[in-house]
Amino acid sequence: RVMDSTAKVQRKKLKLPVEKYLRGSKPATKGIHDKKLRAQLKDDEKLRKDVAKRAALHELLLPEEVGCVEAEGLEKTYKFQQKDLTQAVDVASAQKHFELNLDQFGPYQLDYSRDGRHLLLGGRKGHVALMDWQSHRLVSEVHLNETVRSLRFLHIHNMFAVSQKRHVFIYEGTGTELHCLRHHKHVTHMEFLPYHFLLATGGNGHLCYQDTSVGKMVADFNIGVGGLSAMTQNPHNAVIHLGHQNGVVSLWTPNSGKPAVQWLCHRAAVSSIAVDRSGNYMVTSGIDNRMRVWDVRTYKPLHMYKTPQPARSISISQRGLLAAGCNTDIRVCRTLFPAVYTVSCAYGMISPCTTLFTQCEYL
């Protein structure tokens, strides 16, 4: 009993973040006349608070937080060098750092496989390379001698689709051409829906869905809203988000010839779109130097931020970090959904950059 009393005193002295672990709301027992039901609700509320207190107490045993680059005092994050960062982290994280000098066939587009192990690079001037970035091993490399507009992995890392000057081609992991999708013409953006085996392509005023399992065209829609400038998918429900030149964002599904939802997000053309893993928040950027965070459930804006230059590329990690490529600058932001926008670090690049987070890694 003495130990229990001292433990209670210690709990009162500690300022525990109990509200952080509370789930649900307090039931209203004021208008309930049934004594048994009212007592049961009070017991449930007492149990709910006790569970939250226990969770807050165990938080003291986990003092480590997710690491992030932060500047102290007058330091500037764009002055940090990668070699300095590799020396400050553990050996396993330091081995993940690599650098490729690709200054001949750029600018490049990137795509990671679903397991996050393989990296696909495509240069605007026709250079396509597939590599295992964890072992720093080049799997295949091919020069197409044709313009590459977009590229995406399919259901496995040994198959990928490349949008070239006129048509979309599917290649095997060794660089061998497997198929040519002649119905997909002048495609500028692509997305692959892994749980539906659908390849969605956009360009030339059309949005097409190709079933990669049987090789048939599922749908071909006329966008009819404005020129296509950005494209992404919602990883939660596989809805395609299209950004247009008139600042409108439209949501499409393969079973409807009209957009499910469309609303005005920017006063100028939409330059990039990204949706977080939960599918609840969408980030859009426009050439008006504005970046907005939207709640997809209510289609209402949550935050609006000004960027030094238009963000041409946006990527959201699994932990909620957001990387925005503003011409030659990369800005990594954290605590964005739905908290305050804070710039964690910024890097300066030589040429226009493309940002993309890998799966299950902090890269």
CSV table of C-alpha atoms in Angstrom, one decimal:
chain,number,residue,atom,x,y,z
A,1,ARG,CA,0.0,0.0,0.0
A,2,VAL,CA,2.9,2.4,0.8
A,3,MET,CA,4.4,1.6,-2.6
A,4,ASP,CA,1.1,2.2,-4.4
A,5,SER,CA,0.6,5.6,-2.7
A,6,THR,CA,4.2,6.7,-3.6
A,7,ALA,CA,3.6,5.6,-7.2
A,8,LYS,CA,0.4,7.6,-7.3
A,9,VAL,CA,2.3,10.7,-6.0
A,10,GLN,CA,5.0,10.3,-8.6
A,11,ARG,CA,2.3,10.0,-11.4
A,12,LYS,CA,0.8,13.2,-10.2
A,13,LYS,CA,4.1,15.0,-10.3
A,14,LEU,CA,4.9,13.8,-13.8
A,15,LYS,CA,3.3,15.9,-16.6
A,16,LEU,CA,2.2,13.0,-18.8
A,17,PRO,CA,0.8,13.7,-22.3
A,18,VAL,CA,-2.4,11.8,-21.6
A,19,GLU,CA,-4.5,13.6,-24.2
A,20,LYS,CA,-2.1,12.4,-26.9
A,21,TYR,CA,-3.3,8.8,-26.3
A,22,LEU,CA,-7.0,9.4,-25.7
A,23,ARG,CA,-9.1,7.6,-28.2
A,24,GLY,CA,-12.7,8.6,-28.9
A,25,SER,CA,-14.8,11.2,-27.0
A,26,LYS,CA,-16.3,11.3,-23.5
A,27,PRO,CA,-19.8,9.7,-23.6
A,28,ALA,CA,-22.7,12.0,-22.4
A,29,THR,CA,-24.3,10.5,-19.4
A,30,LYS,CA,-26.4,13.5,-18.3
A,31,GLY,CA,-29.6,12.6,-19.9
A,32,ILE,CA,-29.5,8.8,-19.3
A,33,HIS,CA,-32.0,7.6,-16.7
A,34,ASP,CA,-31.0,3.9,-16.7
A,35,LYS,CA,-28.6,3.5,-13.7
A,36,LYS,CA,-26.9,0.4,-15.1
A,37,LEU,CA,-26.2,2.0,-18.5
A,38,ARG,CA,-24.9,5.2,-16.8
A,39,ALA,CA,-22.6,3.2,-14.6
A,40,GLN,CA,-21.3,1.2,-17.5
A,41,LEU,CA,-20.5,4.3,-19.5
A,42,LYS,CA,-18.7,5.8,-16.5
A,43,ASP,CA,-16.7,2.6,-16.1
A,44,ASP,CA,-15.8,2.7,-19.8
A,45,GLU,CA,-14.7,6.3,-19.5
A,46,LYS,CA,-12.6,5.4,-16.5
A,47,LEU,CA,-11.0,2.6,-18.4
A,48,ARG,CA,-10.3,4.8,-21.4
A,49,LYS,CA,-8.4,7.3,-19.3
A,50,ASP,CA,-6.5,4.6,-17.5
A,51,VAL,CA,-5.4,3.1,-20.8
A,52,ALA,CA,-4.2,6.5,-21.9
A,53,LYS,CA,-2.3,7.1,-18.7
A,54,ARG,CA,-0.6,3.7,-19.0
A,55,ALA,CA,0.4,4.4,-22.6
A,56,ALA,CA,1.8,7.8,-21.5
A,57,LEU,CA,3.8,6.2,-18.7
A,58,HIS,CA,5.4,3.7,-21.2
A,59,GLU,CA,6.3,6.6,-23.5
A,60,LEU,CA,9.1,7.5,-21.0
A,61,LEU,CA,10.8,4.2,-21.9
A,62,LEU,CA,11.0,5.2,-25.6
A,63,PRO,CA,12.9,8.5,-25.5
A,64,GLU,CA,14.2,8.2,-29.1
A,65,GLU,CA,12.5,10.2,-31.8
A,66,VAL,CA,12.7,9.9,-35.6
A,67,GLY,CA,15.8,11.6,-36.8
A,68,CYS,CA,15.9,14.6,-39.0
A,69,VAL,CA,18.3,17.2,-40.2
A,70,GLU,CA,18.0,20.4,-38.2
A,71,ALA,CA,20.1,23.5,-38.2
A,72,GLU,CA,21.2,25.1,-35.0
A,73,GLY,CA,21.8,28.8,-34.5
A,74,LEU,CA,23.1,30.5,-37.7
A,75,GLU,CA,23.7,27.2,-39.6
A,76,LYS,CA,22.1,26.8,-43.0
A,77,THR,CA,21.0,23.4,-44.2
A,78,TYR,CA,22.0,24.1,-47.8
A,79,LYS,CA,25.6,24.2,-46.6
A,80,PHE,CA,25.4,20.7,-45.2
A,81,GLN,CA,27.4,18.2,-47.3
A,82,GLN,CA,26.3,14.6,-47.8
A,83,LYS,CA,29.8,13.4,-46.7
A,84,ASP,CA,29.3,15.2,-43.4
A,85,LEU,CA,25.8,13.6,-42.9
A,86,THR,CA,27.2,10.1,-43.6
A,87,GLN,CA,29.8,10.5,-40.9
A,88,ALA,CA,27.1,11.5,-38.4
A,89,VAL,CA,24.8,8.5,-38.9
A,90,ASP,CA,25.2,4.8,-38.2
A,91,VAL,CA,27.0,2.5,-40.6
A,92,ALA,CA,23.8,0.9,-42.0
A,93,SER,CA,22.4,4.3,-43.0
A,94,ALA,CA,25.8,5.6,-44.3
A,95,GLN,CA,26.0,2.6,-46.7
A,96,LYS,CA,22.7,3.7,-48.4
A,97,HIS,CA,24.2,6.9,-49.7
A,98,PHE,CA,25.2,7.0,-53.3
A,99,GLU,CA,25.7,9.5,-56.0
A,100,LEU,CA,25.3,9.3,-59.8
A,101,ASN,CA,26.7,11.9,-62.2
A,102,LEU,CA,24.2,12.0,-65.0
A,103,ASP,CA,25.0,15.2,-66.9
A,104,GLN,CA,24.5,14.2,-70.6
A,105,PHE,CA,21.0,12.9,-71.2
A,106,GLY,CA,19.0,14.7,-68.6
A,107,PRO,CA,16.8,16.0,-67.1
A,108,TYR,CA,15.9,12.6,-65.5
A,109,GLN,CA,12.8,11.1,-64.1
A,110,LEU,CA,12.8,8.5,-61.3
A,111,ASP,CA,10.6,5.6,-60.1
A,112,TYR,CA,11.1,3.1,-57.4
A,113,SER,CA,9.8,-0.5,-57.4
A,114,ARG,CA,7.1,-1.5,-54.9
A,115,ASP,CA,9.7,-3.1,-52.6
A,116,GLY,CA,11.8,0.0,-52.7
A,117,ARG,CA,15.0,-1.9,-53.8
A,118,HIS,CA,15.2,-1.1,-57.5
A,119,LEU,CA,15.5,2.3,-59.1
A,120,LEU,CA,14.4,3.2,-62.6
A,121,LEU,CA,15.9,6.3,-64.3
A,122,GLY,CA,14.9,7.8,-67.6
A,123,GLY,CA,16.7,10.7,-69.3
A,124,ARG,CA,14.8,13.1,-71.5
A,125,LYS,CA,17.2,12.3,-74.4
A,126,GLY,CA,16.5,8.6,-74.4
A,127,HIS,CA,18.7,7.1,-71.7
A,128,VAL,CA,16.9,4.4,-69.5
A,129,ALA,CA,18.7,2.5,-66.7
A,130,LEU,CA,17.5,0.0,-64.1
A,131,MET,CA,19.7,-0.5,-61.0
A,132,ASP,CA,19.6,-2.2,-57.6
A,133,TRP,CA,20.5,0.9,-55.5
A,134,GLN,CA,21.0,-1.0,-52.3
A,135,SER,CA,23.9,-3.1,-53.8
A,136,HIS,CA,24.9,-0.3,-56.2
A,137,ARG,CA,24.5,-2.8,-59.1
A,138,LEU,CA,23.4,-1.8,-62.6
A,139,VAL,CA,20.8,-4.3,-63.9
A,140,SER,CA,20.3,-3.0,-67.4
A,141,GLU,CA,20.9,0.1,-69.5
A,142,VAL,CA,19.5,1.0,-72.9
A,143,HIS,CA,19.7,4.1,-75.1
A,144,LEU,CA,16.4,4.5,-77.0
A,145,ASN,CA,17.6,7.4,-79.2
A,146,GLU,CA,14.1,8.9,-78.7
A,147,THR,CA,12.5,11.3,-76.3
A,148,VAL,CA,11.4,9.8,-72.9
A,149,ARG,CA,8.5,11.7,-71.3
A,150,SER,CA,7.6,9.4,-68.5
A,151,LEU,CA,8.3,5.9,-67.1
A,152,ARG,CA,6.8,3.6,-64.5
A,153,PHE,CA,7.4,0.2,-62.9
A,154,LEU,CA,4.7,-2.4,-63.5
A,155,HIS,CA,3.7,-5.2,-61.0
A,156,ILE,CA,7.2,-6.5,-60.8
A,157,HIS,CA,10.6,-4.8,-61.0
A,158,ASN,CA,11.5,-6.8,-64.2
A,159,MET,CA,8.8,-5.0,-66.2
A,160,PHE,CA,8.4,-1.3,-66.8
A,161,ALA,CA,6.6,1.1,-69.2
A,162,VAL,CA,8.3,4.0,-71.0
A,163,SER,CA,6.4,6.8,-72.7
A,164,GLN,CA,8.5,7.8,-75.7
A,165,LYS,CA,8.0,10.3,-78.5
A,166,ARG,CA,4.8,8.8,-79.9
A,167,HIS,CA,3.8,5.6,-78.2
A,168,VAL,CA,4.2,3.8,-74.9
A,169,PHE,CA,6.5,0.8,-74.8
A,170,ILE,CA,6.8,-2.0,-72.3
A,171,TYR,CA,10.3,-3.4,-71.6
A,172,GLU,CA,11.7,-6.4,-69.8
A,173,GLY,CA,14.3,-6.0,-67.0
A,174,THR,CA,17.2,-6.6,-69.5
A,175,GLY,CA,16.0,-3.8,-71.8
A,176,THR,CA,14.2,-6.1,-74.3
A,177,GLU,CA,11.1,-4.6,-75.8
A,178,LEU,CA,8.0,-6.6,-75.0
A,179,HIS,CA,5.1,-4.7,-76.3
A,180,CYS,CA,4.0,-1.4,-77.9
A,181,LEU,CA,0.8,0.3,-76.9
A,182,ARG,CA,-0.2,2.1,-80.1
A,183,HIS,CA,-3.5,3.4,-78.7
A,184,HIS,CA,-1.6,5.5,-76.1
A,185,LYS,CA,-0.3,8.4,-78.2
A,186,HIS,CA,1.9,11.4,-77.1
A,187,VAL,CA,1.6,10.3,-73.4
A,188,THR,CA,3.2,12.8,-70.9
A,189,HIS,CA,2.2,11.2,-67.6
A,190,MET,CA,1.7,7.7,-66.4
A,191,GLU,CA,0.7,5.9,-63.2
A,192,PHE,CA,0.4,2.1,-62.5
A,193,LEU,CA,-2.3,0.8,-60.2
A,194,PRO,CA,-0.7,-2.3,-58.7
A,195,TYR,CA,-3.8,-3.8,-57.1
A,196,HIS,CA,-5.9,-3.5,-60.3
A,197,PHE,CA,-3.1,-4.2,-62.9
A,198,LEU,CA,-4.1,-1.0,-64.7
A,199,LEU,CA,-1.7,1.3,-66.4
A,200,ALA,CA,-3.2,4.8,-66.5
A,201,THR,CA,-1.7,7.2,-69.1
A,202,GLY,CA,-2.5,10.8,-69.7
A,203,GLY,CA,-1.7,13.1,-72.6
A,204,ASN,CA,-3.0,14.7,-75.8
A,205,GLY,CA,-6.3,15.4,-74.0
A,206,HIS,CA,-7.0,11.8,-73.1
A,207,LEU,CA,-6.9,9.6,-70.0
A,208,CYS,CA,-6.5,5.9,-70.9
A,209,TYR,CA,-6.6,2.7,-68.7
A,210,GLN,CA,-4.7,-0.4,-70.0
A,211,ASP,CA,-5.2,-3.8,-68.4
A,212,THR,CA,-1.6,-5.2,-68.2
A,213,SER,CA,-2.8,-8.7,-67.3
A,214,VAL,CA,-4.7,-9.4,-70.5
A,215,GLY,CA,-3.4,-6.5,-72.7
A,216,LYS,CA,-6.8,-4.8,-73.3
A,217,MET,CA,-7.9,-1.2,-73.2
A,218,VAL,CA,-10.3,-0.7,-70.4
A,219,ALA,CA,-11.2,2.9,-70.8
A,220,ASP,CA,-10.4,6.0,-72.9
A,221,PHE,CA,-11.7,9.3,-71.7
A,222,ASN,CA,-11.6,12.8,-73.1
A,223,ILE,CA,-10.3,15.0,-70.2
A,224,GLY,CA,-11.9,18.1,-71.6
A,225,VAL,CA,-11.0,20.3,-68.6
A,226,GLY,CA,-7.7,21.8,-69.8
A,227,GLY,CA,-4.2,20.8,-70.7
A,228,LEU,CA,-2.7,18.1,-68.5
A,229,SER,CA,0.2,19.3,-66.4
A,230,ALA,CA,0.4,16.9,-63.4
A,231,MET,CA,-0.8,13.4,-62.5
A,232,THR,CA,-0.7,11.1,-59.5
A,233,GLN,CA,-2.7,8.4,-57.8
A,234,ASN,CA,-4.2,8.1,-54.4
A,235,PRO,CA,-2.5,5.1,-52.8
A,236,HIS,CA,-5.5,4.5,-50.6
A,237,ASN,CA,-8.2,4.1,-53.2
A,238,ALA,CA,-6.4,4.2,-56.6
A,239,VAL,CA,-8.2,7.3,-57.7
A,240,ILE,CA,-6.3,9.3,-60.4
A,241,HIS,CA,-5.7,12.9,-59.6
A,242,LEU,CA,-5.1,15.2,-62.6
A,243,GLY,CA,-3.7,18.7,-62.6
A,244,HIS,CA,-4.6,21.0,-65.5
A,245,GLN,CA,-3.3,24.2,-67.0
A,246,ASN,CA,-6.2,26.2,-65.8
A,247,GLY,CA,-5.5,25.4,-62.1
A,248,VAL,CA,-8.2,22.8,-61.8
A,249,VAL,CA,-7.6,19.4,-60.2
A,250,SER,CA,-9.9,16.5,-61.3
A,251,LEU,CA,-10.4,13.0,-59.8
A,252,TRP,CA,-11.0,10.1,-62.2
A,253,THR,CA,-12.0,6.5,-61.9
A,254,PRO,CA,-12.1,3.9,-64.8
A,255,ASN,CA,-15.8,3.2,-64.5
A,256,SER,CA,-16.9,6.8,-65.2
A,257,GLY,CA,-16.4,8.9,-68.3
A,258,LYS,CA,-16.6,12.1,-66.3
A,259,PRO,CA,-14.5,13.4,-63.4
A,260,ALA,CA,-15.8,12.3,-60.0
A,261,VAL,CA,-14.8,15.6,-58.5
A,262,GLN,CA,-13.1,18.7,-59.9
A,263,TRP,CA,-12.3,22.0,-58.1
A,264,LEU,CA,-10.1,25.0,-58.5
A,265,CYS,CA,-6.9,24.7,-56.6
A,266,HIS,CA,-4.7,27.4,-58.1
A,267,ARG,CA,-5.0,30.6,-60.1
A,268,ALA,CA,-2.4,29.3,-62.5
A,269,ALA,CA,-1.4,26.0,-63.9
A,270,VAL,CA,-0.9,23.1,-61.5
A,271,SER,CA,2.8,22.0,-61.7
A,272,SER,CA,2.7,19.0,-59.3
A,273,ILE,CA,0.4,16.9,-57.2
A,274,ALA,CA,1.1,14.4,-54.3
A,275,VAL,CA,-1.2,12.4,-52.0
A,276,ASP,CA,-0.1,11.0,-48.7
A,277,ARG,CA,-0.2,7.3,-47.8
A,278,SER,CA,-3.5,7.5,-45.9
A,279,GLY,CA,-5.2,9.2,-48.8
A,280,ASN,CA,-6.7,12.0,-46.7
A,281,TYR,CA,-4.4,14.8,-47.6
A,282,MET,CA,-3.3,16.2,-51.0
A,283,VAL,CA,-0.6,18.7,-51.7
A,284,THR,CA,-0.6,20.7,-54.9
A,285,SER,CA,1.8,23.3,-56.3
A,286,GLY,CA,1.3,25.8,-59.1
A,287,ILE,CA,3.4,28.1,-61.2
A,288,ASP,CA,2.0,30.9,-59.0
A,289,ASN,CA,4.7,30.0,-56.4
A,290,ARG,CA,2.0,28.6,-54.1
A,291,MET,CA,1.8,25.2,-52.4
A,292,ARG,CA,-1.5,24.2,-50.8
A,293,VAL,CA,-2.5,21.3,-48.6
A,294,TRP,CA,-6.0,20.0,-49.1
A,295,ASP,CA,-8.2,17.7,-47.1
A,296,VAL,CA,-9.5,15.2,-49.7
A,297,ARG,CA,-12.4,14.2,-47.5
A,298,THR,CA,-13.9,17.7,-47.5
A,299,TYR,CA,-12.1,19.2,-50.5
A,300,LYS,CA,-11.2,22.2,-48.4
A,301,PRO,CA,-7.7,23.9,-48.1
A,302,LEU,CA,-5.8,23.4,-44.8
A,303,HIS,CA,-2.7,25.5,-45.4
A,304,MET,CA,-1.2,27.7,-48.1
A,305,TYR,CA,2.6,28.4,-48.4
A,306,LYS,CA,4.7,30.4,-50.7
A,307,THR,CA,7.7,28.9,-52.4
A,308,PRO,CA,10.6,30.8,-53.8
A,309,GLN,CA,10.0,29.2,-57.2
A,310,PRO,CA,7.3,26.9,-58.6
A,311,ALA,CA,7.6,23.4,-57.2
A,312,ARG,CA,7.9,21.2,-60.2
A,313,SER,CA,8.1,17.9,-58.2
A,314,ILE,CA,6.5,16.9,-54.9
A,315,SER,CA,6.9,13.7,-53.0
A,316,ILE,CA,5.6,12.5,-49.6
A,317,SER,CA,7.3,9.9,-47.6
A,318,GLN,CA,5.6,7.2,-45.5
A,319,ARG,CA,6.3,9.2,-42.3
A,320,GLY,CA,4.8,12.4,-43.7
A,321,LEU,CA,7.9,14.2,-44.8
A,322,LEU,CA,7.4,16.3,-48.0
A,323,ALA,CA,10.1,17.0,-50.5
A,324,ALA,CA,9.5,19.8,-53.0
A,325,GLY,CA,11.8,20.4,-55.9
A,326,CYS,CA,11.8,24.1,-56.7
A,327,ASN,CA,13.9,24.3,-59.9
A,328,THR,CA,17.5,23.8,-58.5
A,329,ASP,CA,16.4,23.8,-54.8
A,330,ILE,CA,15.1,20.9,-52.7
A,331,ARG,CA,13.1,21.7,-49.6
A,332,VAL,CA,12.2,19.0,-47.2
A,333,CYS,CA,9.4,19.8,-44.8
A,334,ARG,CA,8.0,17.9,-41.8
A,335,THR,CA,5.0,17.9,-39.5
A,336,LEU,CA,2.8,18.9,-42.5
A,337,PHE,CA,-0.4,16.8,-41.9
A,338,PRO,CA,-2.1,18.7,-40.6
A,339,ALA,CA,0.3,20.7,-38.4
A,340,VAL,CA,2.4,23.7,-39.1
A,341,TYR,CA,4.7,23.8,-42.2
A,342,THR,CA,8.3,23.8,-41.1
A,343,VAL,CA,11.3,23.6,-43.4
A,344,SER,CA,13.5,20.9,-42.0
A,345,CYS,CA,16.4,21.2,-44.5
A,346,ALA,CA,17.1,22.7,-47.9
A,347,TYR,CA,19.6,21.6,-50.5
A,348,GLY,CA,21.0,23.4,-53.6
A,349,MET,CA,21.4,21.5,-56.9
A,350,ILE,CA,23.1,22.3,-60.1
A,351,SER,CA,20.3,21.4,-62.5
A,352,PRO,CA,16.5,21.2,-62.2
A,353,CYS,CA,15.7,18.3,-59.8
A,354,THR,CA,13.1,15.6,-59.3
A,355,THR,CA,12.2,14.5,-55.8
A,356,LEU,CA,11.0,11.0,-54.9
A,357,PHE,CA,11.0,9.1,-51.6
A,358,THR,CA,11.7,5.3,-51.6
A,359,GLN,CA,9.5,2.8,-49.8
A,360,CYS,CA,10.4,1.8,-46.2
A,361,GLU,CA,13.5,4.0,-46.3
A,362,TYR,CA,14.4,7.6,-45.4
A,363,LEU,CA,15.9,8.4,-48.8
